[in-house]
XYZ file of C-alpha atoms in Angstrom:
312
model
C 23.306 -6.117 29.833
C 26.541 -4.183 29.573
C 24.494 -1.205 27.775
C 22.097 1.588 29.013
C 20.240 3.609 26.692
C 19.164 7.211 28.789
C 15.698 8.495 28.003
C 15.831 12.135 27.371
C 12.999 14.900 27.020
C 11.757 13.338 24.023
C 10.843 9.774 24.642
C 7.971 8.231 22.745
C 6.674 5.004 22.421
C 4.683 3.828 19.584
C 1.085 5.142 21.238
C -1.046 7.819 20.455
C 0.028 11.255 21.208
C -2.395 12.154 23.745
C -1.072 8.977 26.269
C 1.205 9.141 28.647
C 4.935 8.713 27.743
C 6.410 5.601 28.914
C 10.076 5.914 29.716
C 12.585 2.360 30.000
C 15.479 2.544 31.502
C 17.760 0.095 30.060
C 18.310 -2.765 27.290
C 17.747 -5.663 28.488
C 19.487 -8.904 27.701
C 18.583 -11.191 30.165
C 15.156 -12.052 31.759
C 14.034 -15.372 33.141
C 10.386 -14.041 32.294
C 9.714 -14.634 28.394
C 6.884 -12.151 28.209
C 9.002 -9.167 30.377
C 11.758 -9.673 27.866
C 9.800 -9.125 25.001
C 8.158 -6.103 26.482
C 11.363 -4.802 27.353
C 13.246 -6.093 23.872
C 10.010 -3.630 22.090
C 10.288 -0.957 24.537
C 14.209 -0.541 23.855
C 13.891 -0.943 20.163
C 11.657 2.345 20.005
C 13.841 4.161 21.770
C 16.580 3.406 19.533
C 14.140 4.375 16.380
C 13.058 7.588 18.375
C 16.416 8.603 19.480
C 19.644 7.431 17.715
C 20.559 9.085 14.861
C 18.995 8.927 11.519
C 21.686 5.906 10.401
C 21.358 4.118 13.484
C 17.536 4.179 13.582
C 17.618 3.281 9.348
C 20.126 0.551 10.421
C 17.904 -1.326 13.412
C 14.914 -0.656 11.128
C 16.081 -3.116 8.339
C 18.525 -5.421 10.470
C 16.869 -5.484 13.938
C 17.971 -5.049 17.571
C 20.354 -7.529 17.348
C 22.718 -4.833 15.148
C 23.341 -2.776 18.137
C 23.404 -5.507 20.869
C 25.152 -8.477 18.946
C 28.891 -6.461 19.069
C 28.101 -5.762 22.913
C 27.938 -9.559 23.725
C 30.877 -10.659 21.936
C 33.029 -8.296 23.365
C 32.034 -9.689 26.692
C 32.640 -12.800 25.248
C 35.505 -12.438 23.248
C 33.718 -12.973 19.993
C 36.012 -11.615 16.908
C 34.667 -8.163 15.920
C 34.241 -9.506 12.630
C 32.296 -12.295 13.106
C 30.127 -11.074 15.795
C 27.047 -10.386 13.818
C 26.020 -13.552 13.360
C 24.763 -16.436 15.831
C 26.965 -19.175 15.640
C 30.100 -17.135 16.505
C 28.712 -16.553 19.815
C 29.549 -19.474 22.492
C 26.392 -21.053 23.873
C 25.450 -20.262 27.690
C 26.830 -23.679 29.103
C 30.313 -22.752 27.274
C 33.315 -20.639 29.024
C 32.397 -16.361 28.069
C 28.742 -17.971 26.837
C 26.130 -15.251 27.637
C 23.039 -16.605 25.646
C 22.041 -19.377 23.711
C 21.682 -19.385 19.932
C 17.492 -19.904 20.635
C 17.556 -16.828 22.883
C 19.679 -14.801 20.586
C 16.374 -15.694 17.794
C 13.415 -14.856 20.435
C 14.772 -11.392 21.220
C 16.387 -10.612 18.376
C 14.735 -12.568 15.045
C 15.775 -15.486 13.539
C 17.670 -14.015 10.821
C 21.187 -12.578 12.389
C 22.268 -9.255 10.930
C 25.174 -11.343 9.178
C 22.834 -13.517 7.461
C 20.390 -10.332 6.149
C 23.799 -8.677 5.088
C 24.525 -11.441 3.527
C 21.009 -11.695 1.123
C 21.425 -8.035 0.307
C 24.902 -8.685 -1.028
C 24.234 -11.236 -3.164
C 21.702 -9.866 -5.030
C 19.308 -11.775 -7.647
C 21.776 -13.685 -9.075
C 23.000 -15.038 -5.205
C 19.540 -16.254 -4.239
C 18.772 -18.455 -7.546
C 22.043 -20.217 -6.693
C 20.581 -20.669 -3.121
C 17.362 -21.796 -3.884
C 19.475 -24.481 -5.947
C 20.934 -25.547 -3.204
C 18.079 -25.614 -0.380
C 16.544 -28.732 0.052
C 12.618 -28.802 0.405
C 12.475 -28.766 4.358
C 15.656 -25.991 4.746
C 13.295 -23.940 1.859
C 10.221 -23.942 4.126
C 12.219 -22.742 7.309
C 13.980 -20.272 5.158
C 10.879 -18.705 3.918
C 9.618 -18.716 7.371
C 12.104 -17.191 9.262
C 11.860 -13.981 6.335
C 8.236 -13.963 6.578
C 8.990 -13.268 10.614
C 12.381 -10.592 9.824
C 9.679 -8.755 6.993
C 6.727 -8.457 9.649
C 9.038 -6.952 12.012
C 10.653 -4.622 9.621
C 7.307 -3.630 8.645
C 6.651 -2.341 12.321
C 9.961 -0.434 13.485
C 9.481 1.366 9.718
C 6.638 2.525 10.901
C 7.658 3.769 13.681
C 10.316 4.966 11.464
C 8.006 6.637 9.701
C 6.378 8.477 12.479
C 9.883 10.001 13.345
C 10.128 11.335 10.022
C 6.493 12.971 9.949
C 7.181 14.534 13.595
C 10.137 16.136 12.105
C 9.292 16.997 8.401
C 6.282 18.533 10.809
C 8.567 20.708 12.815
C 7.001 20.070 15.997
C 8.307 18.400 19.180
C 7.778 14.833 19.384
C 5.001 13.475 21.606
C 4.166 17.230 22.920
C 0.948 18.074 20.440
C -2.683 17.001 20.756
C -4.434 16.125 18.048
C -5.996 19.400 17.442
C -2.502 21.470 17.335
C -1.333 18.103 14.848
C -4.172 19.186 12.469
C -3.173 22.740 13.117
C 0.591 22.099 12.388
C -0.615 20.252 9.304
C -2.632 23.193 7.805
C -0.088 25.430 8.026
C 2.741 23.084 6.456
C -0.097 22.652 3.915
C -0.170 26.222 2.953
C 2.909 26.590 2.354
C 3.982 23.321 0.048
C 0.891 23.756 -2.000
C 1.634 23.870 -5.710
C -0.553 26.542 -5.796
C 0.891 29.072 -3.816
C 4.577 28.242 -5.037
C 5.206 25.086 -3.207
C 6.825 21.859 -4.400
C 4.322 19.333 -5.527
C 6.350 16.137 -4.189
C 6.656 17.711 -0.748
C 3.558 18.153 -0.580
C 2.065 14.819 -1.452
C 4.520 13.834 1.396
C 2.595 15.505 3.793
C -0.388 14.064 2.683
C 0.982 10.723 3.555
C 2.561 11.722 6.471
C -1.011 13.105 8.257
C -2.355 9.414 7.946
C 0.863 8.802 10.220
C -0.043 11.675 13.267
C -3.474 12.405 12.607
C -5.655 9.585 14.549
C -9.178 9.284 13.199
C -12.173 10.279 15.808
C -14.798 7.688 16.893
C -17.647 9.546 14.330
C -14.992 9.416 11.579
C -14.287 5.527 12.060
C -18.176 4.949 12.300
C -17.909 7.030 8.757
C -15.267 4.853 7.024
C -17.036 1.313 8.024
C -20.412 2.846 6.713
C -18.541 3.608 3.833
C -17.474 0.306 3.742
C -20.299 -1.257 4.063
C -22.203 0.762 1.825
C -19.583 -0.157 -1.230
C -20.114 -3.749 -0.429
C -23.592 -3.444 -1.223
C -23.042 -1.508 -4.302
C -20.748 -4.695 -5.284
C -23.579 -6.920 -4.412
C -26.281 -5.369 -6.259
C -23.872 -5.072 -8.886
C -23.224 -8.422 -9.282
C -26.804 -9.413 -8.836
C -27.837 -6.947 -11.633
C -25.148 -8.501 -13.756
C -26.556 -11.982 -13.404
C -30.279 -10.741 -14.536
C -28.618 -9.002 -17.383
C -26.969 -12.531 -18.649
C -30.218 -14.071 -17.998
C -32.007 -11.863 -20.164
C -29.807 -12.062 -22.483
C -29.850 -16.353 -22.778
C -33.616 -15.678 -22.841
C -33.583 -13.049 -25.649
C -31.025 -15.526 -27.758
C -33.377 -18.236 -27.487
C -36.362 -16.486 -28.377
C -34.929 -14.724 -31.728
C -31.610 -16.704 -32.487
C -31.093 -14.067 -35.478
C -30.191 -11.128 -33.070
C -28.079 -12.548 -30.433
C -27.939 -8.985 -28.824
C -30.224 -5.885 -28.576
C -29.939 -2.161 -28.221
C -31.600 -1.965 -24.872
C -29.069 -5.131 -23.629
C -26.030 -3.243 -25.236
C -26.497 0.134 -23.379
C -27.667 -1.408 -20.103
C -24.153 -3.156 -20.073
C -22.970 0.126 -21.146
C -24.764 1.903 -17.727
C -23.395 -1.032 -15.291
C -19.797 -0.479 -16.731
C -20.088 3.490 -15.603
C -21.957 2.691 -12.440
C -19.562 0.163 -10.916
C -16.501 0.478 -12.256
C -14.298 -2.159 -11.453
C -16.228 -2.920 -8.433
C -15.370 -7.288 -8.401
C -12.105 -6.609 -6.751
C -11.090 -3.888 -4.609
C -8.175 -1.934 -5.058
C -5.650 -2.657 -2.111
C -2.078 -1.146 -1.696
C 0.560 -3.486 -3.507
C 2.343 -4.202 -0.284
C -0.742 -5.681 0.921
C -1.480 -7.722 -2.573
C 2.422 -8.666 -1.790
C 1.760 -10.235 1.186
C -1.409 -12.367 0.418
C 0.035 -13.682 -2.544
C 3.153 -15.199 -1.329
C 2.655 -15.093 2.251
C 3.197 -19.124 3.497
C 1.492 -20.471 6.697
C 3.640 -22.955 8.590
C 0.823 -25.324 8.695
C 0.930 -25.054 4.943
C 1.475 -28.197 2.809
C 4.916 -27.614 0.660
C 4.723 -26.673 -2.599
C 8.692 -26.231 -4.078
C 7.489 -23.517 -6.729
C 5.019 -21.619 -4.272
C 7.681 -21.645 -1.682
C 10.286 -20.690 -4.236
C 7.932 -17.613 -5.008
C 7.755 -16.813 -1.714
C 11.316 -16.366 -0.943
């Protein structure tokens, strides 16, 4: 492939702590097996989150593999520096220097080049109203497509972005801990960041978020959340049961004295439902999540210009 990344002492793959590392030993480029390349494509990209620098590893979160491998290929092929971020400067396999086709460079790499993502950033709001001008109906759908496949993969190297940052905000070795010295390390680090022993507040709500990162839930405490679950569910149901009886009482109590159109007893039993279940018809999700269902387009989806529009 022209590049070797090295694993060192410290090489993690996105698996729980107490598994066996799993080392790779190189990047590879070209595989006549589609499901080897991806495994290897996924294996490399962690070890560039786990091991390059901090820039590097921000830089391949948000742009993708291709970033790093992109400038390797067109120096083989005599690509322009310049240019060599994005597909189409690349010669296609058949052609003289031609290393990979421009369908190849989207399996392994996404279908948005780096170019092209560099290119949204820079133009801002402003930038993608005059594109959306421009796009007819069919180029809209693929174009919301291929960023609903860059954003899913973004969302997985940041997290294992993410766990980088926890091992180290941690101060432990990578990989090395079980989960028992994890909670250790975390009650310690707790101690000393609590506001009330002279810590900083923000830190410490970092940590917080950073234990739901390390800290793997046992096999009682996942039995403990779905009864949770399920439990709340019912509370909703019963909820919504007792509010139908309550309007039926109510239609009943209007038709039998049409003078008092509410009671007492109907006013502070609506009073008791509103303290009991609070809020209970929807659940509260995280906004990433209400993000994603909202605008999120299936590609068997019938087009709709101003959902689509939305979307992008």
């Amino acid at each position: 492939s022209g590049s070797s990344i090295k694993p060192s002492s410290i090489q993690v793959s996105a698996m729980a702590p107490d598994e066996p590392l799993v080392r790779d030993q190189s990047l590879v480029v070209h595989q006549d097996s589609l499901d080897a390349a991806y495994q290897a494509a996924s294996l490399s990209v962690d070890q560039l989150l786990w091991q390059a620098s901090a820039k590097v590893a921000r830089a391949v979160t948000q742009f993708g593999p291709g970033l790093m491998v992109l400038p390797i290929l067109g120096k083989v092929s005599g690509v322009d520096e310049k240019k060599c971020l994005a597909y189409g400067a690349h010669p296609q396999r058949a052609a003289r220097g031609g290393l990979m086709d421009r369908v190849d460079l989207e399996t392994k790499f996404g279908q948005l080049d780096p170019a092209r993502l560099t290119e949204e950033l820079a133009g801002g709001r402003a930038g993608l109203e005059r594109r959306l001008k421009a796009l007819s109906n069919e180029e809209l759908r693929d174009e919301v497509l291929a960023f609903q496949d860059w954003r899913a993969q973004a969302n997985g190297r940041l997290k294992t972005l993410e766990k980088r940052a926890a091992w180290a905000f941690l101060g432990i070795e990578v990989g090395c801990a079980s989960q028992a010295a994890i909670k250790k390390a975390f009650k310690k680090k707790a101690l000393e960041l609590h506001p009330d022993k002279g810590g900083d507040a923000e830190r410490f709500q970092l940590l917080q978020e950073m234990k739901e990162l390390l800290v793997m839930p046992s096999a009682k405490e996942l039995d403990e959340l779905q009864q949770e679950q399920k439990d709340k569910e019912k509370e909703a149901e019963k909820a919504k049961v007792k509010e139908k009886e309550r309007k039926k009482n109510e239609q009943e109590n209007e038709e039998d004295d049409e003078t008092d159109g509410s009671s007492d007893d109907s006013w502070d039993a609506d009073e008791e439902l509103r303290k009991m279940f609070p809020k209970n018809k929807k659940q509260k999700r995280r906004p990433c999540d209400d993000e994603h269902d909202e605008h999120n387009i299936r590609s068997d989806e019938n087009f709709n210009r101003d959902k689509h529009e939305a979307a992008r």
